[in-house]
């Protein structure tokens, strides 16, 4: 007998509908699995055989042919265990086949018949809803994740026996219900609060501007000056994710396998901090079956690169295109996939190999040649893409011993949200721009017009600092954010002057 079960496969962060055709017929007992399965899918034959027996179902001692369609799409992962199991039970008439055409089945099967969660359920659920599929049958631990998608009946089960009972008597079961917006309301802001930072008013101001405009930021200073401490407090002053943003972030984390047993939505802004030994593919994504890298996992959040100059130069160069475009394209022989990567880059580094160049307390022991080689690790085009370049000095002894007196994160976050609301109103109707850092040339001409005094000041800075056209555009974007924080509709000279201050360590040696 022939049975057809529907499942899905992940390509990038999108899903493709996959048919699982199972034919049970006379012949020598055995299982033949075709349709470009990878090793994990091939191994499902043994898992399914043991699972069905241990769950109390008969495994047909006949020839079983399993075909995964479309045949030219590579299938990977253990998520096909459940549809293969259901297909064998239906083809051997152990369960009703009436509902098989209306539902997608996903899940890994343990040898005892229990169901284990799999990656990529949310994007598959979203794709199923667009395809007009009635519902989804998944492991219980994936059910809340899939149920975020409205208009789709999601059923979560713990084992094969429950799935079989559902197919035979569906009226006994109710779909899982999740209110995504209620889940999003559970946002937990970072416990790292700005009130713990002593001094560093200039750096704190830069953090606020970075949060308000989505600007990239680098801190340069000696060891112990608080660069990492400051960077870790940026997520706490960012506005909460919108529902659409939360869905985007959750889909990426689902594909990466980071959502198993974690609930439905990622409600907090991502914060990723890879080690400086990270490879290019781990940072931007890749693999024979492309998976999202750190920059995509930081989508709509923060990517923190501590000890920036310790990263390999070629790895850092991978960041240039995503920083400009907001996405990364991974090309392979068989396929090309695109991952979103709109993140705020925050980095920190010492000013020289010994760490004390320009320090007022400890003398630098590096030669000019050593400092030049040190900064050569960071290319000009990469530094051009970093809007705010901030020198962080060590605290004075009296500042170290005093109690923190800085402003808390909450009121700063309120100002940031107000500034972003002004930007959202300005760019209403343009879905490609969510914050000032994403403005293009046309937006600059419309929203960043300069008077004569401001233009002369910017031209002088370009000549003195040797800035590129891209760097000058980024000065205008930062100035626009400063004006938004001050609730000013037009750019003024002092807005541009403050923005220029954050480019003064360009090409520092």
Short mmCIF file of C-alpha atoms in Angstrom, two decimals:
data_model
loop_
_atom_site.label_atom_id
_atom_site.label_comp_id
_atom_site.label_asym_id
_atom_site.label_seq_id
_atom_site.Cartn_x
_atom_site.Cartn_y
_atom_site.Cartn_z
CA UNK A 1 0.00 0.00 0.00
CA UNK A 2 1.15 3.56 -0.73
CA UNK A 3 0.92 6.45 1.77
CA UNK A 4 2.00 10.09 1.34
CA UNK A 5 2.91 12.29 4.30
CA UNK A 6 3.88 15.95 4.08
CA UNK A 7 6.90 17.41 5.81
CA UNK A 8 9.30 20.30 5.10
CA UNK A 9 12.98 21.10 4.73
CA UNK A 10 14.85 24.28 5.63
CA UNK A 11 16.74 26.24 2.94
CA UNK A 12 18.41 29.23 4.56
CA UNK A 13 15.66 30.54 6.83
CA UNK A 14 12.89 29.56 4.44
CA UNK A 15 11.01 26.25 4.22
CA UNK A 16 10.28 23.98 1.26
CA UNK A 17 7.43 21.49 1.32
CA UNK A 18 8.66 17.89 1.15
CA UNK A 19 6.58 14.85 0.33
CA UNK A 20 7.39 11.58 2.11
CA UNK A 21 6.04 8.72 -0.01
CA UNK A 22 6.05 5.26 1.62
CA UNK A 23 5.31 2.10 -0.34
CA UNK A 24 4.94 -1.21 1.51
CA UNK A 25 4.82 -4.18 -0.88
CA UNK A 26 5.81 -7.80 -1.24
CA UNK A 27 9.46 -8.74 -1.56
CA UNK A 28 12.50 -9.30 0.57
CA UNK A 29 12.24 -7.36 3.87
CA UNK A 30 14.24 -4.15 3.85
CA UNK A 31 14.05 -0.35 3.60
CA UNK A 32 15.17 1.68 0.60
CA UNK A 33 15.36 5.45 1.17
CA UNK A 34 15.78 7.72 -1.87
CA UNK A 35 15.52 11.45 -2.59
CA UNK A 36 18.96 12.90 -1.71
CA UNK A 37 18.90 12.14 2.04
CA UNK A 38 21.94 13.06 4.13
CA UNK A 39 23.48 10.76 6.73
CA UNK A 40 21.05 11.78 9.50
CA UNK A 41 18.08 11.01 7.25
CA UNK A 42 19.59 7.68 6.16
CA UNK A 43 20.02 6.71 9.80
CA UNK A 44 16.34 7.33 10.43
CA UNK A 45 15.62 3.88 8.97
CA UNK A 46 17.08 2.19 12.04
CA UNK A 47 15.64 4.71 14.51
CA UNK A 48 12.14 4.36 13.07
CA UNK A 49 12.29 0.57 13.01
CA UNK A 50 13.23 0.35 16.70
CA UNK A 51 10.83 3.14 17.69
CA UNK A 52 7.79 1.51 16.11
CA UNK A 53 8.51 -1.83 17.76
CA UNK A 54 9.16 -0.31 21.19
CA UNK A 55 6.01 1.82 20.91
CA UNK A 56 3.91 -1.30 20.38
CA UNK A 57 3.37 -1.10 16.63
CA UNK A 58 4.20 -3.74 14.04
CA UNK A 59 7.05 -3.08 11.67
CA UNK A 60 6.12 -4.59 8.26
CA UNK A 61 8.45 -7.44 7.30
CA UNK A 62 8.14 -6.45 3.66
CA UNK A 63 9.96 -4.33 1.15
CA UNK A 64 9.56 -0.66 2.10
CA UNK A 65 10.48 2.08 -0.39
CA UNK A 66 10.58 5.65 0.95
CA UNK A 67 10.85 8.51 -1.54
CA UNK A 68 11.48 12.13 -0.46
CA UNK A 69 10.23 14.65 -3.01
CA UNK A 70 11.32 16.83 -4.72
CA UNK A 71 14.13 14.43 -5.54
CA UNK A 72 16.66 17.15 -6.44
CA UNK A 73 16.44 18.89 -3.04
CA UNK A 74 18.99 17.78 -0.46
CA UNK A 75 17.25 16.57 2.73
CA UNK A 76 19.03 16.81 6.06
CA UNK A 77 18.47 16.36 9.77
CA UNK A 78 16.37 14.09 11.98
CA UNK A 79 13.07 15.96 11.46
CA UNK A 80 11.95 13.36 8.87
CA UNK A 81 11.79 10.60 11.51
CA UNK A 82 8.17 11.38 12.42
CA UNK A 83 6.75 11.63 8.86
CA UNK A 84 8.56 8.41 7.89
CA UNK A 85 7.11 6.65 10.97
CA UNK A 86 3.61 7.94 10.21
CA UNK A 87 4.00 6.94 6.57
CA UNK A 88 4.95 3.36 7.48
CA UNK A 89 2.05 3.08 9.95
CA UNK A 90 -0.39 4.45 7.37
CA UNK A 91 0.92 2.27 4.53
CA UNK A 92 0.60 -0.80 6.76
CA UNK A 93 -2.94 0.30 7.78
CA UNK A 94 -2.15 0.75 11.47
CA UNK A 95 -3.44 4.36 11.47
CA UNK A 96 -5.98 6.25 9.41
CA UNK A 97 -4.61 8.10 6.36
CA UNK A 98 -7.53 10.53 6.20
CA UNK A 99 -5.69 13.55 7.70
CA UNK A 100 -2.29 13.02 6.07
CA UNK A 101 -2.95 15.43 3.21
CA UNK A 102 -3.91 18.31 5.53
CA UNK A 103 -1.00 18.35 7.99
CA UNK A 104 2.78 18.70 8.02
CA UNK A 105 4.70 16.31 10.28
CA UNK A 106 8.07 17.10 11.88
CA UNK A 107 10.06 15.50 14.65
CA UNK A 108 12.94 13.31 15.73
CA UNK A 109 12.02 9.88 17.08
CA UNK A 110 13.86 8.19 19.96
CA UNK A 111 14.24 4.43 20.11
CA UNK A 112 11.49 4.19 22.73
CA UNK A 113 9.03 6.03 20.48
CA UNK A 114 9.20 9.39 22.22
CA UNK A 115 9.51 12.58 20.18
CA UNK A 116 12.44 14.95 20.46
CA UNK A 117 12.41 18.63 19.40
CA UNK A 118 14.01 19.68 16.12
CA UNK A 119 15.34 22.95 14.67
CA UNK A 120 13.57 25.23 12.22
CA UNK A 121 9.96 24.67 13.29
CA UNK A 122 8.89 28.35 13.27
CA UNK A 123 9.91 29.12 9.65
CA UNK A 124 8.28 25.84 8.59
CA UNK A 125 5.08 26.82 10.42
CA UNK A 126 5.11 30.24 8.72
CA UNK A 127 5.61 28.59 5.32
CA UNK A 128 2.84 26.06 6.04
CA UNK A 129 0.41 28.86 6.82
CA UNK A 130 1.25 30.58 3.51
CA UNK A 131 0.78 27.27 1.64
CA UNK A 132 -2.72 26.82 3.05
CA UNK A 133 -1.80 23.78 5.19
CA UNK A 134 -4.40 23.12 7.87
CA UNK A 135 -2.02 22.25 10.68
CA UNK A 136 1.28 21.03 12.00
CA UNK A 137 2.11 17.94 14.07
CA UNK A 138 5.34 18.39 16.04
CA UNK A 139 7.05 17.23 19.25
CA UNK A 140 5.52 18.74 22.37
CA UNK A 141 8.60 20.89 23.06
CA UNK A 142 8.25 22.55 19.63
CA UNK A 143 4.52 23.21 19.85
CA UNK A 144 4.59 26.67 21.46
CA UNK A 145 7.19 27.85 18.97
CA UNK A 146 5.02 26.83 16.00
CA UNK A 147 1.77 28.06 17.57
CA UNK A 148 2.96 31.68 17.34
CA UNK A 149 1.87 31.56 13.69
CA UNK A 150 -1.80 32.52 13.46
CA UNK A 151 -4.23 30.60 11.27
CA UNK A 152 -2.45 27.28 11.76
CA UNK A 153 -3.60 24.43 14.01
CA UNK A 154 -0.57 23.12 15.88
CA UNK A 155 -0.61 19.83 17.78
CA UNK A 156 2.28 18.84 20.04
CA UNK A 157 2.79 15.21 21.12
CA UNK A 158 5.24 13.42 23.36
CA UNK A 159 5.40 10.05 21.56
CA UNK A 160 4.30 8.03 18.54
CA UNK A 161 1.33 6.54 20.38
CA UNK A 162 -0.22 9.97 20.86
CA UNK A 163 0.33 10.79 17.17
CA UNK A 164 -1.36 7.54 16.15
CA UNK A 165 -4.31 8.23 18.46
CA UNK A 166 -4.64 11.72 16.96
CA UNK A 167 -4.74 10.34 13.41
CA UNK A 168 -7.37 7.78 14.38
CA UNK A 169 -9.48 10.05 16.62
CA UNK A 170 -8.57 13.72 15.95
CA UNK A 171 -11.64 15.04 17.76
CA UNK A 172 -10.09 14.06 21.10
CA UNK A 173 -7.28 16.61 20.77
CA UNK A 174 -7.14 20.40 20.78
CA UNK A 175 -4.47 22.55 19.11
CA UNK A 176 -1.95 24.46 21.19
CA UNK A 177 -2.85 28.13 21.71
CA UNK A 178 -0.19 30.83 22.14
CA UNK A 179 -0.62 34.60 22.22
CA UNK A 180 2.59 35.85 20.61
CA UNK A 181 2.11 39.44 21.69
CA UNK A 182 1.59 38.32 25.28
CA UNK A 183 4.82 36.34 25.05
CA UNK A 184 6.59 39.42 23.70
CA UNK A 185 5.40 41.42 26.69
CA UNK A 186 7.66 39.24 28.85
CA UNK A 187 10.74 41.11 27.62
CA UNK A 188 13.51 41.09 30.21
CA UNK A 189 15.88 44.02 29.84
CA UNK A 190 19.53 43.36 30.55
CA UNK A 191 20.42 43.31 34.23
CA UNK A 192 23.65 45.14 33.36
CA UNK A 193 22.65 48.72 34.22
CA UNK A 194 24.38 51.97 33.24
CA UNK A 195 24.15 53.11 36.85
CA UNK A 196 27.06 50.75 37.64
CA UNK A 197 29.40 52.68 35.32
CA UNK A 198 31.67 55.15 37.08
CA UNK A 199 32.51 58.30 35.15
CA UNK A 200 32.96 57.88 31.37
CA UNK A 201 30.32 60.49 30.49
CA UNK A 202 31.62 60.78 26.90
CA UNK A 203 31.39 57.02 26.35
CA UNK A 204 27.94 56.86 27.95
CA UNK A 205 26.76 59.57 25.57
CA UNK A 206 28.13 57.58 22.63
CA UNK A 207 26.22 54.50 23.83
CA UNK A 208 22.99 56.49 23.93
CA UNK A 209 23.54 57.80 20.39
CA UNK A 210 24.39 54.30 19.14
CA UNK A 211 21.17 52.92 20.65
CA UNK A 212 19.00 55.77 19.34
CA UNK A 213 20.25 55.54 15.76
CA UNK A 214 21.44 51.94 15.43
CA UNK A 215 25.00 53.15 14.85
CA UNK A 216 28.11 50.97 14.95
CA UNK A 217 30.51 51.80 17.76
CA UNK A 218 34.10 51.06 18.76
CA UNK A 219 35.74 51.81 22.11
CA UNK A 220 39.51 52.36 22.16
CA UNK A 221 41.33 52.57 25.46
CA UNK A 222 43.85 50.98 27.83
CA UNK A 223 43.15 47.77 29.78
CA UNK A 224 40.76 48.25 32.68
CA UNK A 225 39.17 51.44 31.35
CA UNK A 226 35.71 49.83 31.21
CA UNK A 227 35.29 49.20 27.46
CA UNK A 228 33.68 45.77 27.86
CA UNK A 229 31.57 46.92 30.79
CA UNK A 230 30.15 49.74 28.69
CA UNK A 231 29.46 47.53 25.66
CA UNK A 232 27.52 44.99 27.73
CA UNK A 233 25.12 47.72 28.80
CA UNK A 234 23.99 48.64 25.28
CA UNK A 235 21.21 45.98 25.09
CA UNK A 236 19.68 47.42 28.27
CA UNK A 237 19.01 50.81 26.62
CA UNK A 238 17.72 49.48 23.30
CA UNK A 239 13.95 49.63 22.71
CA UNK A 240 12.07 46.33 22.99
CA UNK A 241 11.53 44.22 19.88
CA UNK A 242 8.36 44.79 17.90
CA UNK A 243 6.25 41.72 17.13
CA UNK A 244 7.48 41.56 13.52
CA UNK A 245 11.10 41.94 14.63
CA UNK A 246 10.63 39.21 17.25
CA UNK A 247 9.32 36.85 14.56
CA UNK A 248 12.36 37.56 12.37
CA UNK A 249 14.79 36.95 15.23
CA UNK A 250 12.97 33.83 16.40
CA UNK A 251 13.03 32.27 12.93
CA UNK A 252 16.79 32.69 12.71
CA UNK A 253 17.35 31.22 16.17
CA UNK A 254 14.97 28.38 15.34
CA UNK A 255 16.95 27.44 12.23
CA UNK A 256 20.15 27.54 14.29
CA UNK A 257 18.64 25.10 16.80
CA UNK A 258 18.73 27.58 19.69
CA UNK A 259 15.01 27.46 20.47
CA UNK A 260 14.63 23.85 21.59
CA UNK A 261 12.83 23.76 24.96
CA UNK A 262 12.96 27.59 25.17
CA UNK A 263 9.35 28.54 24.53
CA UNK A 264 7.76 30.43 21.68
CA UNK A 265 9.30 33.84 20.90
CA UNK A 266 12.70 35.43 21.43
CA UNK A 267 11.51 38.52 23.26
CA UNK A 268 14.88 40.10 24.11
CA UNK A 269 17.28 41.87 21.78
CA UNK A 270 20.03 39.40 20.77
CA UNK A 271 23.52 39.96 22.16
CA UNK A 272 26.30 37.89 20.60
CA UNK A 273 29.94 38.02 21.66
CA UNK A 274 32.09 35.57 19.64
CA UNK A 275 35.68 34.87 20.70
CA UNK A 276 38.45 36.48 18.66
CA UNK A 277 39.50 33.03 17.42
CA UNK A 278 36.20 32.74 15.48
CA UNK A 279 36.48 31.71 11.83
CA UNK A 280 34.86 33.49 8.91
CA UNK A 281 32.09 30.89 8.40
CA UNK A 282 31.23 30.91 12.12
CA UNK A 283 30.90 34.69 11.97
CA UNK A 284 28.94 35.15 8.72
CA UNK A 285 27.44 31.68 8.34
CA UNK A 286 28.18 28.78 6.05
CA UNK A 287 28.71 25.04 5.94
CA UNK A 288 27.79 22.46 3.31
CA UNK A 289 24.18 23.07 4.39
CA UNK A 290 24.39 26.84 5.07
CA UNK A 291 23.49 27.84 8.60
CA UNK A 292 23.31 31.36 10.09
CA UNK A 293 26.46 32.72 11.69
CA UNK A 294 26.98 35.13 14.57
CA UNK A 295 26.06 38.21 12.55
CA UNK A 296 22.66 36.72 11.69
CA UNK A 297 22.09 35.49 15.25
CA UNK A 298 22.68 39.15 16.26
CA UNK A 299 19.99 40.35 13.80
CA UNK A 300 18.02 43.25 15.35
CA UNK A 301 20.45 43.18 18.27
CA UNK A 302 24.11 43.66 19.15
CA UNK A 303 27.26 41.94 17.91
CA UNK A 304 30.11 42.62 20.34
CA UNK A 305 33.67 41.99 19.18
CA UNK A 306 35.98 42.26 22.16
CA UNK A 307 39.68 42.75 21.41
CA UNK A 308 38.88 43.73 17.82
CA UNK A 309 42.50 43.77 16.63
CA UNK A 310 42.98 40.16 17.78
CA UNK A 311 40.52 38.94 15.13
CA UNK A 312 42.13 37.84 11.89
CA UNK A 313 42.03 40.60 9.31
CA UNK A 314 40.39 38.41 6.65
CA UNK A 315 37.65 37.46 9.13
CA UNK A 316 36.91 41.13 9.86
CA UNK A 317 36.77 41.89 6.15
CA UNK A 318 33.82 39.48 5.90
CA UNK A 319 31.82 42.04 7.90
CA UNK A 320 32.08 44.84 5.33
CA UNK A 321 29.26 43.78 3.01
CA UNK A 322 26.77 42.80 5.78
CA UNK A 323 27.42 46.08 7.59
CA UNK A 324 26.51 47.96 4.42
CA UNK A 325 23.65 45.83 3.10
CA UNK A 326 22.07 44.32 6.22
CA UNK A 327 22.20 40.76 4.89
CA UNK A 328 24.73 38.13 3.88
CA UNK A 329 24.51 35.76 0.91
CA UNK A 330 26.08 32.30 1.21
CA UNK A 331 26.69 30.64 -2.16
CA UNK A 332 27.23 26.94 -2.66
CA UNK A 333 27.37 24.77 -5.78
CA UNK A 334 23.80 23.54 -5.36
CA UNK A 335 22.18 26.57 -3.77
CA UNK A 336 22.52 30.16 -2.66
CA UNK A 337 20.83 31.37 0.53
CA UNK A 338 20.46 34.79 2.12
CA UNK A 339 20.48 35.45 5.86
CA UNK A 340 19.38 38.78 7.37
CA UNK A 341 22.09 40.58 9.33
CA UNK A 342 20.92 43.99 10.50
CA UNK A 343 22.86 44.35 13.72
CA UNK A 344 24.63 47.03 15.70
CA UNK A 345 28.36 46.34 15.79
CA UNK A 346 30.07 47.22 19.05
CA UNK A 347 33.79 46.60 19.36
CA UNK A 348 36.59 47.31 21.78
CA UNK A 349 40.34 47.36 21.40
CA UNK A 350 43.50 48.64 23.01
CA UNK A 351 45.25 51.61 21.36
CA UNK A 352 48.51 49.68 20.83
CA UNK A 353 50.11 46.27 21.53
CA UNK A 354 51.07 47.16 25.10
CA UNK A 355 47.74 48.90 25.61
CA UNK A 356 48.91 52.22 27.04
CA UNK A 357 49.44 54.55 24.09
CA UNK A 358 48.05 57.94 25.07
CA UNK A 359 47.49 56.86 28.68
CA UNK A 360 48.10 59.59 31.27
CA UNK A 361 49.17 57.13 33.97
CA UNK A 362 51.37 54.49 32.37
CA UNK A 363 53.83 55.11 29.55
CA UNK A 364 53.56 53.24 26.25
CA UNK A 365 56.47 50.90 25.43
CA UNK A 366 55.58 50.37 21.74
CA UNK A 367 57.54 51.82 18.86
CA UNK A 368 55.78 53.82 16.12
CA UNK A 369 56.35 50.88 13.78
CA UNK A 370 54.62 48.49 16.20
CA UNK A 371 51.64 50.82 16.55
CA UNK A 372 51.42 51.16 12.79
CA UNK A 373 51.40 47.38 12.31
CA UNK A 374 48.86 47.02 15.10
CA UNK A 375 46.35 49.37 13.48
CA UNK A 376 47.03 47.92 10.01
CA UNK A 377 44.93 44.93 11.14
CA UNK A 378 41.89 47.16 10.72
CA UNK A 379 41.32 48.28 7.14
CA UNK A 380 40.16 51.77 6.23
CA UNK A 381 36.94 50.53 4.59
CA UNK A 382 36.01 48.66 7.78
CA UNK A 383 36.66 51.66 10.02
CA UNK A 384 34.63 53.82 7.62
CA UNK A 385 31.61 51.65 8.47
CA UNK A 386 31.95 52.30 12.20
CA UNK A 387 30.03 55.49 12.93
CA UNK A 388 31.18 56.18 16.48
CA UNK A 389 34.85 55.81 17.37
CA UNK A 390 35.31 56.64 21.02
CA UNK A 391 38.48 56.99 23.09
CA UNK A 392 37.95 55.67 26.63
CA UNK A 393 40.40 56.85 29.29
CA UNK A 394 41.23 55.12 32.54
CA UNK A 395 39.46 56.37 35.62
CA UNK A 396 41.26 58.57 38.11
CA UNK A 397 41.90 57.06 41.57
CA UNK A 398 39.22 59.21 43.16
CA UNK A 399 36.71 58.07 40.51
CA UNK A 400 37.52 54.40 41.15
CA UNK A 401 36.86 54.61 44.88
CA UNK A 402 33.67 56.66 44.73
CA UNK A 403 30.21 55.16 44.52
CA UNK A 404 28.58 55.06 41.06
CA UNK A 405 26.51 58.20 40.49
CA UNK A 406 25.59 57.76 36.82
CA UNK A 407 22.11 57.73 35.33
CA UNK A 408 20.23 54.43 35.26
CA UNK A 409 19.43 52.60 32.02
CA UNK A 410 15.63 53.09 32.23
CA UNK A 411 15.49 56.88 31.60
CA UNK A 412 18.16 56.56 28.90
CA UNK A 413 16.04 53.88 27.22
CA UNK A 414 13.03 56.20 27.30
CA UNK A 415 15.01 58.90 25.45
CA UNK A 416 16.20 56.30 22.96
CA UNK A 417 12.64 55.13 22.30
CA UNK A 418 11.49 58.72 21.81
CA UNK A 419 14.28 59.36 19.30
CA UNK A 420 13.49 56.14 17.42
CA UNK A 421 9.81 57.06 17.32
CA UNK A 422 10.77 60.32 15.60
CA UNK A 423 12.76 58.35 13.04
CA UNK A 424 9.89 55.88 12.49
CA UNK A 425 7.52 58.77 11.82
CA UNK A 426 10.01 60.31 9.41
CA UNK A 427 10.48 57.09 7.44
CA UNK A 428 6.85 56.00 7.55
CA UNK A 429 6.02 54.07 4.42
CA UNK A 430 9.64 53.08 3.76
CA UNK A 431 10.03 49.54 5.13
CA UNK A 432 13.74 49.43 4.22
CA UNK A 433 14.67 51.97 6.92
CA UNK A 434 14.03 51.39 10.61
CA UNK A 435 16.67 53.68 12.13
CA UNK A 436 18.96 56.53 11.10
CA UNK A 437 21.96 54.28 10.52
CA UNK A 438 20.09 52.60 7.64
CA UNK A 439 19.51 55.84 5.68
CA UNK A 440 20.63 55.89 2.05
CA UNK A 441 21.87 58.80 -0.06
CA UNK A 442 18.35 59.92 -0.95
CA UNK A 443 17.37 60.08 2.70
CA UNK A 444 20.45 62.15 3.56
CA UNK A 445 19.56 64.74 0.93
CA UNK A 446 16.06 65.04 2.33
CA UNK A 447 16.58 64.77 6.08
CA UNK A 448 20.16 65.92 6.67
CA UNK A 449 20.34 69.28 4.96
CA UNK A 450 23.10 71.56 6.25
CA UNK A 451 23.31 75.32 6.57
CA UNK A 452 26.47 77.12 5.41
CA UNK A 453 28.19 77.04 8.81
CA UNK A 454 27.57 73.31 9.27
CA UNK A 455 28.72 72.56 5.71
CA UNK A 456 31.97 74.50 6.20
CA UNK A 457 32.61 72.66 9.47
CA UNK A 458 32.07 69.25 7.84
CA UNK A 459 34.30 70.12 4.87
CA UNK A 460 37.09 71.18 7.23
CA UNK A 461 36.79 67.88 9.13
CA UNK A 462 36.93 65.88 5.89
CA UNK A 463 40.15 67.66 4.86
CA UNK A 464 41.81 67.42 8.26
CA UNK A 465 40.92 63.80 9.03
CA UNK A 466 41.15 62.51 5.47
CA UNK A 467 37.63 61.14 5.61
CA UNK A 468 36.00 59.24 2.76
CA UNK A 469 32.58 60.03 1.29
CA UNK A 470 31.17 57.09 3.26
CA UNK A 471 32.61 58.41 6.52
CA UNK A 472 31.17 61.87 5.88
CA UNK A 473 27.74 60.33 5.22
CA UNK A 474 27.97 58.51 8.51
CA UNK A 475 28.75 61.78 10.28
CA UNK A 476 25.50 63.14 8.88
CA UNK A 477 23.59 60.07 10.11
CA UNK A 478 25.02 60.47 13.60
CA UNK A 479 24.19 64.18 13.55
CA UNK A 480 20.60 63.30 12.58
CA UNK A 481 20.38 61.00 15.62
CA UNK A 482 21.83 63.67 17.91
CA UNK A 483 19.19 66.08 16.63
CA UNK A 484 16.46 63.50 17.25
CA UNK A 485 17.64 63.05 20.84
CA UNK A 486 17.37 66.82 21.24
CA UNK A 487 13.92 66.84 19.54
CA UNK A 488 15.25 69.16 16.81
CA UNK A 489 13.75 68.86 13.35
CA UNK A 490 16.71 70.48 11.54
CA UNK A 491 20.43 69.76 11.82
CA UNK A 492 22.39 72.49 13.55
CA UNK A 493 26.08 73.26 13.74
CA UNK A 494 26.52 71.81 17.23
CA UNK A 495 24.90 68.53 16.12
CA UNK A 496 27.47 68.18 13.32
CA UNK A 497 30.30 69.26 15.62
CA UNK A 498 29.43 66.56 18.17
CA UNK A 499 29.16 63.93 15.43
CA UNK A 500 32.62 64.86 14.13
CA UNK A 501 34.07 64.23 17.60
CA UNK A 502 33.31 60.55 17.18
CA UNK A 503 35.60 60.23 14.12
CA UNK A 504 38.78 61.58 15.70
CA UNK A 505 40.53 58.21 16.03
CA UNK A 506 40.07 57.35 12.33
CA UNK A 507 43.26 55.66 11.08
CA UNK A 508 44.79 55.91 14.56
CA UNK A 509 48.38 54.65 14.69
#
